[in-house]
Short mmCIF file of C-alpha atoms in Angstrom, two decimals:
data_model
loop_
_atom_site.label_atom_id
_atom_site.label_comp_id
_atom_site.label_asym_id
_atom_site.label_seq_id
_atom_site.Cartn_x
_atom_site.Cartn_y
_atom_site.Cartn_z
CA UNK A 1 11.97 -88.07 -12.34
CA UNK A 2 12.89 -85.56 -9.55
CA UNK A 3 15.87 -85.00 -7.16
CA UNK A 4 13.57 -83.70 -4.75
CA UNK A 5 13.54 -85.47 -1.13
CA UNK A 6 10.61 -87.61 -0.65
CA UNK A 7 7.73 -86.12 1.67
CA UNK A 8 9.21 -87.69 5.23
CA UNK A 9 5.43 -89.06 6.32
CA UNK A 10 3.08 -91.18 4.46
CA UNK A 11 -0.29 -89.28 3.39
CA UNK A 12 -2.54 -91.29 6.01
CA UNK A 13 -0.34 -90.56 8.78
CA UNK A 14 -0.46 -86.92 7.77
CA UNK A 15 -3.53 -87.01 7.34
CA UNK A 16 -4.78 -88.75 10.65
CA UNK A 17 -2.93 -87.05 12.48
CA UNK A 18 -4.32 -83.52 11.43
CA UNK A 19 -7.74 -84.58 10.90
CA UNK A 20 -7.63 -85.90 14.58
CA UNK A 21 -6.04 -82.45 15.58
CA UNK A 22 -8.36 -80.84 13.54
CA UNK A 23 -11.34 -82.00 15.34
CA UNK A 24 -10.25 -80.79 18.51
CA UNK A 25 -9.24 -77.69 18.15
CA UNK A 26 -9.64 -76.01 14.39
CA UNK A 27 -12.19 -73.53 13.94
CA UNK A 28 -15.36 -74.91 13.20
CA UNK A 29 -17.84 -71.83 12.93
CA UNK A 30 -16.11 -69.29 10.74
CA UNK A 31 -19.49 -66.92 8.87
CA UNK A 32 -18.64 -68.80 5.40
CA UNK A 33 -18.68 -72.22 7.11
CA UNK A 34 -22.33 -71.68 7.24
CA UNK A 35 -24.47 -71.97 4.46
CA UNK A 36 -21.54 -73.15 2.20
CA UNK A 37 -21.80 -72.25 -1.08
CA UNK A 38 -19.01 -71.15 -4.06
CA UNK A 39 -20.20 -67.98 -3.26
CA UNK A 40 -19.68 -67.04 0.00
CA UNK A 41 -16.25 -69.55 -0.19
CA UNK A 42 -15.15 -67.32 -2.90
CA UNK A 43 -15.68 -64.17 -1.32
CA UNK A 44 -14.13 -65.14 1.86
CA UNK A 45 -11.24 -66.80 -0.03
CA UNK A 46 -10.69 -63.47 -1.98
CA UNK A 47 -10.82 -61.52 1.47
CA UNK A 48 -8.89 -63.98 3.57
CA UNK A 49 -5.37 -63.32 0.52
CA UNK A 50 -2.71 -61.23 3.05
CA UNK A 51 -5.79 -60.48 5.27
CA UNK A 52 -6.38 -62.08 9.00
CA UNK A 53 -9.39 -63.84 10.04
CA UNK A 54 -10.30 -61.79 12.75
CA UNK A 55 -9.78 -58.88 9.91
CA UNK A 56 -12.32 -60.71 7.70
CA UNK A 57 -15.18 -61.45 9.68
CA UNK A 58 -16.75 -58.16 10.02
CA UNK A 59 -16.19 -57.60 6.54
CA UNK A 60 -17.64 -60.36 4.75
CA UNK A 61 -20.70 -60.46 7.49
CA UNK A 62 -21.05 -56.83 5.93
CA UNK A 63 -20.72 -58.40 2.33
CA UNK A 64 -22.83 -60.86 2.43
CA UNK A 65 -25.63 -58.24 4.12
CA UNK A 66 -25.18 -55.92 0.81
CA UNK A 67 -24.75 -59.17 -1.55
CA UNK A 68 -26.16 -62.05 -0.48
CA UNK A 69 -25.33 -63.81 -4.32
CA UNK A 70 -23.25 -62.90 -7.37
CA UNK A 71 -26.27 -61.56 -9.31
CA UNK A 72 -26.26 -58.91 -6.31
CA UNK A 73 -22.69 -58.32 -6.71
CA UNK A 74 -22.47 -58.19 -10.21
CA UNK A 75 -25.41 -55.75 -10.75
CA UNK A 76 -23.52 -52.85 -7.93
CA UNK A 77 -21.16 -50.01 -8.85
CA UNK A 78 -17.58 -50.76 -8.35
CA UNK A 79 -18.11 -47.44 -5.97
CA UNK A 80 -20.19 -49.48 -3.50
CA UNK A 81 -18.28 -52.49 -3.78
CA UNK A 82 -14.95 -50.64 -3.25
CA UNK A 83 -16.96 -48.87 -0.05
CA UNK A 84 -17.83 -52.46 1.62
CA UNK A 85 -13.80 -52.76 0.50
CA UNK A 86 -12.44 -49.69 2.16
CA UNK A 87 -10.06 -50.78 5.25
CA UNK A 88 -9.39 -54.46 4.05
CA UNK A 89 -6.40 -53.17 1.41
CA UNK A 90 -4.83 -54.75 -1.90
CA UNK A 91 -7.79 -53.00 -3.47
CA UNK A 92 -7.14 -54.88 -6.74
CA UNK A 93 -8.88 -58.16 -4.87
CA UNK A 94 -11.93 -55.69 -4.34
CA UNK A 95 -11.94 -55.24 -8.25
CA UNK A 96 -11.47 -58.58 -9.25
CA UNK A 97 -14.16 -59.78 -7.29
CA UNK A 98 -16.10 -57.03 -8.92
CA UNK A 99 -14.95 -58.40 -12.23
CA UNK A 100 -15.19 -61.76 -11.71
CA UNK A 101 -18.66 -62.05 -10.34
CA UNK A 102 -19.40 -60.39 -13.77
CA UNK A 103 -17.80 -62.96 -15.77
CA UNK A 104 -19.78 -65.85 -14.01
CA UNK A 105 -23.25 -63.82 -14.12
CA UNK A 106 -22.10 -63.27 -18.48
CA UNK A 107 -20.35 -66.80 -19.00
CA UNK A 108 -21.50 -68.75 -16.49
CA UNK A 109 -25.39 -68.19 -15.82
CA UNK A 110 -24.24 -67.23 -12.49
CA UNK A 111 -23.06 -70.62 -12.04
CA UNK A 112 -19.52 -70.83 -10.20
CA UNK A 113 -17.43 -73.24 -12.85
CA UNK A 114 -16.51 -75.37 -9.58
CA UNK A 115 -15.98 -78.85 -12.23
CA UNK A 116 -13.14 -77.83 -13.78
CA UNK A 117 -10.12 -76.12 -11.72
CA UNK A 118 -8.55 -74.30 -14.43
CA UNK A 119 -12.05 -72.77 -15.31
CA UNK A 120 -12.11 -71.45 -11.66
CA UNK A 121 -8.36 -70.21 -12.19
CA UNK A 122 -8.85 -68.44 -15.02
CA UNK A 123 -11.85 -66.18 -13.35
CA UNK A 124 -9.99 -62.70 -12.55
CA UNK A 125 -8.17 -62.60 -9.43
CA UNK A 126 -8.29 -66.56 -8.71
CA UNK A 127 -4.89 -68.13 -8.91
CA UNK A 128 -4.15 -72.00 -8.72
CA UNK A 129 -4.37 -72.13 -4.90
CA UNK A 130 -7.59 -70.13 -4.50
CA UNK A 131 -9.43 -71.96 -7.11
CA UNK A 132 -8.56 -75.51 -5.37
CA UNK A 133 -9.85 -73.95 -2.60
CA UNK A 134 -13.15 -72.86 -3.33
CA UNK A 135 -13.68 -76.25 -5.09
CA UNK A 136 -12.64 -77.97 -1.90
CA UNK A 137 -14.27 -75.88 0.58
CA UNK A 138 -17.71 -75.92 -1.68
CA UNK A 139 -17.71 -79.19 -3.16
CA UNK A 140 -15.63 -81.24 -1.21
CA UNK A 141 -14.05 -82.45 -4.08
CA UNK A 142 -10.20 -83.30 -3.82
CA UNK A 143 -8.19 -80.22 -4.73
CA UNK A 144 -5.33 -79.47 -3.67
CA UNK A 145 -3.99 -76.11 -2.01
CA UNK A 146 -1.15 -74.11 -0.94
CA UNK A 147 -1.59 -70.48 0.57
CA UNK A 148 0.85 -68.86 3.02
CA UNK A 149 -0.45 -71.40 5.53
CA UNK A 150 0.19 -74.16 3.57
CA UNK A 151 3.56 -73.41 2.29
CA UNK A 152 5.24 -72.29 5.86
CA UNK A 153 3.66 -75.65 7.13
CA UNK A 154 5.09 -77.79 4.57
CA UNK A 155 8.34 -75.65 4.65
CA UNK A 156 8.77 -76.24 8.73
CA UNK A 157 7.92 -79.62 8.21
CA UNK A 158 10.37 -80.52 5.59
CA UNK A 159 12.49 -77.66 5.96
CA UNK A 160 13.05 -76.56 2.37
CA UNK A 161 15.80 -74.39 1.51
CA UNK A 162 14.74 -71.13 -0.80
CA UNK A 163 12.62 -68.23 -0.74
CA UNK A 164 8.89 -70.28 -1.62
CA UNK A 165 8.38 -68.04 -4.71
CA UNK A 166 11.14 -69.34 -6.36
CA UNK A 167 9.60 -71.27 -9.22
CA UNK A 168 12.02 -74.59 -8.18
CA UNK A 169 10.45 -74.28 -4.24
CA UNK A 170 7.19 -73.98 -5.13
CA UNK A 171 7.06 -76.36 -7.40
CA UNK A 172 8.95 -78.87 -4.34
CA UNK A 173 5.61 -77.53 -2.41
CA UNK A 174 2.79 -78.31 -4.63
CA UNK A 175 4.34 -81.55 -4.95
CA UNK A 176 4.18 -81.95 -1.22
CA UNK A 177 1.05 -80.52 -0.85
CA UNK A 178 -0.38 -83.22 -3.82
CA UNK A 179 1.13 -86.05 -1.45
CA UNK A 180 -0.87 -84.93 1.72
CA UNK A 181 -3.83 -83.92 0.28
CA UNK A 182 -6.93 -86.91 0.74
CA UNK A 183 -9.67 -87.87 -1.32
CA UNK A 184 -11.62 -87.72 1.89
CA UNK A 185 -12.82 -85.39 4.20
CA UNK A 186 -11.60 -82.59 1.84
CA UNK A 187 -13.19 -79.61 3.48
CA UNK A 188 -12.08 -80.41 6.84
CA UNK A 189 -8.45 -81.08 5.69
CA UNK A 190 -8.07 -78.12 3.77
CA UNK A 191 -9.60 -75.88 6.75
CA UNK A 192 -7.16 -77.69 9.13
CA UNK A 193 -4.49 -77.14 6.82
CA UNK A 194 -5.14 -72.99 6.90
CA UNK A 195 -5.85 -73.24 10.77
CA UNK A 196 -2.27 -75.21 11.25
CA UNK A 197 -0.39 -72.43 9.93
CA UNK A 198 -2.72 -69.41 11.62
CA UNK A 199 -3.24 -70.64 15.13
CA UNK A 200 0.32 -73.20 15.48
CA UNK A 201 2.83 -72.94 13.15
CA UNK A 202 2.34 -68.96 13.22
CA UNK A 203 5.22 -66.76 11.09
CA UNK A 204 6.97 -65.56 14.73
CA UNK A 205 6.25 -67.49 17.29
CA UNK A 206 5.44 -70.82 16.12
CA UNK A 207 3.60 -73.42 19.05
CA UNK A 208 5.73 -75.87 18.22
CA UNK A 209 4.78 -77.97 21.56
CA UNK A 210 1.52 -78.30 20.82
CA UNK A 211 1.88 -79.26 17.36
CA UNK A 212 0.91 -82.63 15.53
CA UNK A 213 4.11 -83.11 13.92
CA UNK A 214 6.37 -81.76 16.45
CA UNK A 215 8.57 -84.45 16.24
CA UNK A 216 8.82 -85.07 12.72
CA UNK A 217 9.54 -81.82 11.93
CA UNK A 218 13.08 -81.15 10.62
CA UNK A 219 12.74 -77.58 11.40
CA UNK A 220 12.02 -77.66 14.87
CA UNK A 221 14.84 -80.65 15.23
CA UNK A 222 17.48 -78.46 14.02
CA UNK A 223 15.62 -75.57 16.12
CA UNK A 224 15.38 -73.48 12.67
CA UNK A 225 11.82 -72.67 12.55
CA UNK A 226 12.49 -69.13 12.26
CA UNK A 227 14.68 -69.66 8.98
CA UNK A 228 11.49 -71.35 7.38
CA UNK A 229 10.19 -70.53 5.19
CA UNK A 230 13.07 -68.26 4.24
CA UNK A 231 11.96 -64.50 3.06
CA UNK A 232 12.02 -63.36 0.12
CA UNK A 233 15.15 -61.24 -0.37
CA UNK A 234 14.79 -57.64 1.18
CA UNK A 235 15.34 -54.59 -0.72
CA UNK A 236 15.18 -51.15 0.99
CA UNK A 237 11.65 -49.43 0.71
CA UNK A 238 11.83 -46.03 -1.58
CA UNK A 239 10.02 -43.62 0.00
CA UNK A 240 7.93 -40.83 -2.00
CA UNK A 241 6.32 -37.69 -1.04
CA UNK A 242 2.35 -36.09 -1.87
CA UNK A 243 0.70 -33.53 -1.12
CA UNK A 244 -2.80 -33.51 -0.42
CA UNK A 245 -4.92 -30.92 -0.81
CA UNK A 246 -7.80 -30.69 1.74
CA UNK A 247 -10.34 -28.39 -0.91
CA UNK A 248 -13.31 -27.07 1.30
CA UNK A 249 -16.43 -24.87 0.11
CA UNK A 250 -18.60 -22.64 2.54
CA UNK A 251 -20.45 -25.76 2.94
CA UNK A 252 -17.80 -28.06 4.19
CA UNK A 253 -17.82 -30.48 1.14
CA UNK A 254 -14.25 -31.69 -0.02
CA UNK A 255 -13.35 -32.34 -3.31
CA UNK A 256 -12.29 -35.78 -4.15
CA UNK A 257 -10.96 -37.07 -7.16
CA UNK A 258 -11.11 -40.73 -8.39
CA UNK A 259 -8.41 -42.47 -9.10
CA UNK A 260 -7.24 -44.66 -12.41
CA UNK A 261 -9.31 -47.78 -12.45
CA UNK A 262 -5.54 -49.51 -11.96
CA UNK A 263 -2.38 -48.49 -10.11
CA UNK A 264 -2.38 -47.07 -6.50
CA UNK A 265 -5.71 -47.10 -4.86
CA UNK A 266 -7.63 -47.98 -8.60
CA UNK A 267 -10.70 -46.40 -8.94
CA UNK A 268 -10.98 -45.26 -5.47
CA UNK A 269 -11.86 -41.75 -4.40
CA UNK A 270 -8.61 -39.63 -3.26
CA UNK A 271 -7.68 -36.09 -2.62
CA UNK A 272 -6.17 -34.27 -5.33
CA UNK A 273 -2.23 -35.07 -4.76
CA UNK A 274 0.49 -33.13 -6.04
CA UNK A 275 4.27 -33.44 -5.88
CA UNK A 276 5.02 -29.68 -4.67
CA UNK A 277 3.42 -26.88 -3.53
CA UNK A 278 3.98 -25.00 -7.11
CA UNK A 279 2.06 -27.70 -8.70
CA UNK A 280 -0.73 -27.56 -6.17
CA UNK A 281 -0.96 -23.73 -6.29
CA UNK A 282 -0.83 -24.04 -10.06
CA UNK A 283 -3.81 -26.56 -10.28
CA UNK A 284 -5.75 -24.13 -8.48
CA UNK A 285 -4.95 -21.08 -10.24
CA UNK A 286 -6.92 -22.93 -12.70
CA UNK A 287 -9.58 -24.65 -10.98
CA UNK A 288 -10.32 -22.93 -7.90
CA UNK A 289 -9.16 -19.35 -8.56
CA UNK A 290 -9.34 -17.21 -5.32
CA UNK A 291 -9.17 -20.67 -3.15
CA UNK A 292 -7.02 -19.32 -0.23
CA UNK A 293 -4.69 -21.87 1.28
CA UNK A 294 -4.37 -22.44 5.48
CA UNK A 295 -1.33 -23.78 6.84
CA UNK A 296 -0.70 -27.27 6.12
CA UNK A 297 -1.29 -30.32 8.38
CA UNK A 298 1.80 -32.68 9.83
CA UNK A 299 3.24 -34.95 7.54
CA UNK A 300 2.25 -38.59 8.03
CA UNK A 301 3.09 -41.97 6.51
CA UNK A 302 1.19 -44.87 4.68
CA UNK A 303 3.22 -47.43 4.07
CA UNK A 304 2.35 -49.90 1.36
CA UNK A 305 4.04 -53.28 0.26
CA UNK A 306 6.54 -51.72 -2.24
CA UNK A 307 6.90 -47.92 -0.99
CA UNK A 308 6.44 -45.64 1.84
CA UNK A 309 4.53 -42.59 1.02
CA UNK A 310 4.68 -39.45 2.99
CA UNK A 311 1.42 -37.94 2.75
CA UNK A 312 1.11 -33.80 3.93
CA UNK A 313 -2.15 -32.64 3.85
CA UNK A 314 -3.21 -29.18 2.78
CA UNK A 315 -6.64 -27.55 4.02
CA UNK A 316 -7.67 -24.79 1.66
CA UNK A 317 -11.37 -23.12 1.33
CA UNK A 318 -12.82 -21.98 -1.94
CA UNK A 319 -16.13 -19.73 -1.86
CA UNK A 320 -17.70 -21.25 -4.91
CA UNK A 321 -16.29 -23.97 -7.73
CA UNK A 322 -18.14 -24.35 -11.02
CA UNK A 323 -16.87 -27.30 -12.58
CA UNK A 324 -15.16 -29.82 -10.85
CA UNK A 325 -15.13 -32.05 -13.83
CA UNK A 326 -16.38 -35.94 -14.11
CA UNK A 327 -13.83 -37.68 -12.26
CA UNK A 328 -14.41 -35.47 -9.15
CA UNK A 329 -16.84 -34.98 -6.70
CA UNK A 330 -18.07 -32.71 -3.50
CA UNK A 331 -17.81 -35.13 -0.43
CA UNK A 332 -20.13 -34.20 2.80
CA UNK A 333 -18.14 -35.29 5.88
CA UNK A 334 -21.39 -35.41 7.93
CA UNK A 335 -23.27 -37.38 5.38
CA UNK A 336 -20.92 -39.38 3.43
CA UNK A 337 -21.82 -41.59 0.00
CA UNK A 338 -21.16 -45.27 -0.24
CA UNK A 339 -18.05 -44.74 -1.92
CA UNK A 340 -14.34 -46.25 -1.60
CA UNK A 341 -11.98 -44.10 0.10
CA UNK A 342 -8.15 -44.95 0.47
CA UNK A 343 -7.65 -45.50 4.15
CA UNK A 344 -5.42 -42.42 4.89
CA UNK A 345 -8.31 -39.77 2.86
CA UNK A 346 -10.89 -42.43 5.27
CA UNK A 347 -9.02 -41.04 8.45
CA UNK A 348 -8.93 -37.29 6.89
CA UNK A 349 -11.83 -36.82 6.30
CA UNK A 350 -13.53 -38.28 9.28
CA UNK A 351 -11.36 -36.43 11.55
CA UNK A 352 -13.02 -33.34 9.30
CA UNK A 353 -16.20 -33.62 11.68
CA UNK A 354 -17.46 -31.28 12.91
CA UNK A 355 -16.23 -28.93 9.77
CA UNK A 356 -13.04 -27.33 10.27
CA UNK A 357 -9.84 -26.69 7.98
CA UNK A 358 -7.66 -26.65 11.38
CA UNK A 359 -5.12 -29.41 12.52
CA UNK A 360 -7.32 -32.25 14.25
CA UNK A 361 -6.21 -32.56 18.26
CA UNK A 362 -3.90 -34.84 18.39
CA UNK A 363 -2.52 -35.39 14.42
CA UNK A 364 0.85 -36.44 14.31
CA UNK A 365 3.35 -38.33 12.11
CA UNK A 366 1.98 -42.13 12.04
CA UNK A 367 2.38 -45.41 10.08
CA UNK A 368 0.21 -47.84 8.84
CA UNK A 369 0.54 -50.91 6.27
CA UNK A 370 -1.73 -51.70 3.74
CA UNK A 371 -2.37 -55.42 4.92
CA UNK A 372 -2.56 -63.43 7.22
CA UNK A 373 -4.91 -65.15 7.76
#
């Protein structure tokens, strides 16, 4: 028994009406609507979390060039994958994929488990939504989902009160979404479902007047579609600072480090960062003796979901360096490795070409956000 209001349409007329709308104008030639297999859905469902379509595409055409199946995928170095990775953020998803296309190569024969929906779920990096998903989208097989799409769609349309990840809402959501979803035409409602929320019922600017349900919608009748869904309660971003240090040889290589395989940028290849200048200079004492710093670059930003990180970098040159140790490397600028760079060393070092420990024309403070659909 629940106190929750009932769903205000009946699951055919939901359904017929965004089938019908569906048809029209939903996207119908997306890269992983071709050739569908629990592959390729998987992939683009892992790529498509916090990530726009027109993001993705390039991406996963790149992907799916490199690893065509999971055997491919499995068998790389998480360096490679985390390369084909670098630019999409939330590198964790680039991991888990990693992972998980190991675990259904070990335990699976290479077989995605796409019976059994908590099988799929319990793969690494595949929640509840994602798993009913790729079953869906593969199969065609009722399963039901709810993704950002999903949830601001059925939060317009019924215009639930509550940040959706509050356990209470999105359990009011999932019930919603069980109601709509068919036993029929599965792949196409699902994909309609995702395109409703990306191309009408947008986060901003919603197109209310060409919508399906424009007049059932509680939201829009109490002109409130900005409140929905509501956001989740805002809490001012710390910032931190690093220091980056820009090592060169006489060759123009630049030492990179690799970071943890979890926390900020896992198992990606970095800079050296340091919280002062001391610490820098003492690291080098050490490492690099006789490196001779330049004067450092302008400070610039990265912010990421949970912080803002002031990044400064610092060129310095080194004749010679023995032993840089198994977690580093010597990086050529002009002929880089297939490796996974955080975006901001990405820009660094690219704007390293031709060699040169000055400034680049042009570098100034900027912003940019680790990254809908």
């Amino acid at each position: 028994m629940t106190d929750d209001p009932p769903a205000i349409l009946s699951p055919e007329t939901f359904q017929r009406r965004l089938l019908d709308w569906f048809d029209v104008h939903g996207r119908h030639d997306l890269p992983w609507q071709r050739n569908r297999t629990p592959y390729r859905v998987w992939v683009s469902e892992i790529m498509l979390q916090q990530t726009q379509v027109t993001t993705v595409i390039p991406y996963f055409e790149r992907f799916m060039t490199r690893f065509p199946d999971v055997e491919a995928l499995a068998a790389a170095d998480q360096d490679e994958v985390l390369h084909l990775w670098t630019g999409l953020g939330y590198y964790a998803r680039g991991r888990n994929l990693h992972k998980a296309a190991r675990v259904v190569v070990a335990e699976h024969g290479g077989a995605f488990p796409v019976h059994s929906l908590e099988a799929m779920a319990s793969l690494p990096g595949i929640g509840r939504s994602t798993a009913g998903a790729i079953i869906a989208q593969s199969t065609g097989r009722r399963a039901v989902i709810l993704d950002g799409n999903v949830k601001r769609v059925l939060t317009r349309l019924h215009a639930v009160e509550g940040w959706p990840g509050r356990p209470a809402v999105e359990r009011r959501l999932w019930t919603l979404a069980e109601h709509y979803t068919p036993a029929e035409r599965v792949i196409d409602y699902t994909q309609a479902m995702m395109d409703l929320g990306a191309t009408l019922c947008r986060r901003g600017r919603p197109d209310c007047g060409r919508c399906p349900f424009e007049t059932e919608c509680l939201a829009h009748e109490r002109g409130e579609e900005r409140r929905f869904p509501e956001s989740k309660p805002k809490k001012a971003l710390p910032t931190r600072q690093t220091l980056m240090l820009l090592l060169q040889d006489d060759a123009g290589r630049v030492l990179l480090e690799q970071r943890p395989s979890s926390g900020l940028w896992g198992g990606l290849w970095s800079l050296p960062q340091f919280e002062d200048l001391p610490a820098m200079r003492a690291w080098l004492d050490q490492h690099a003796p006789g490196a001779e710093l330049d004067e450092a670059w302008r400070t610039f930003t990265h912010v990421f979901s949970h912080f803002r990180l002031e990044i400064t970098p610092q060129p310095a040159r080194v004749t010679r360096l023995d032993a840089i140790g198994e977690s580093r490397r010597w990086f050529d600028p002009t002929d880089p490795a297939n490796i996974g760079l955080a975006a901001p060393v990405k820009g660094l070092l690219e704007s390293l070409r031709p060699f040169t420990l000055s400034a680049p024309a042009g570098h100034a403070s900027e912003s940019a956000k680790e990254p809908s659909r």
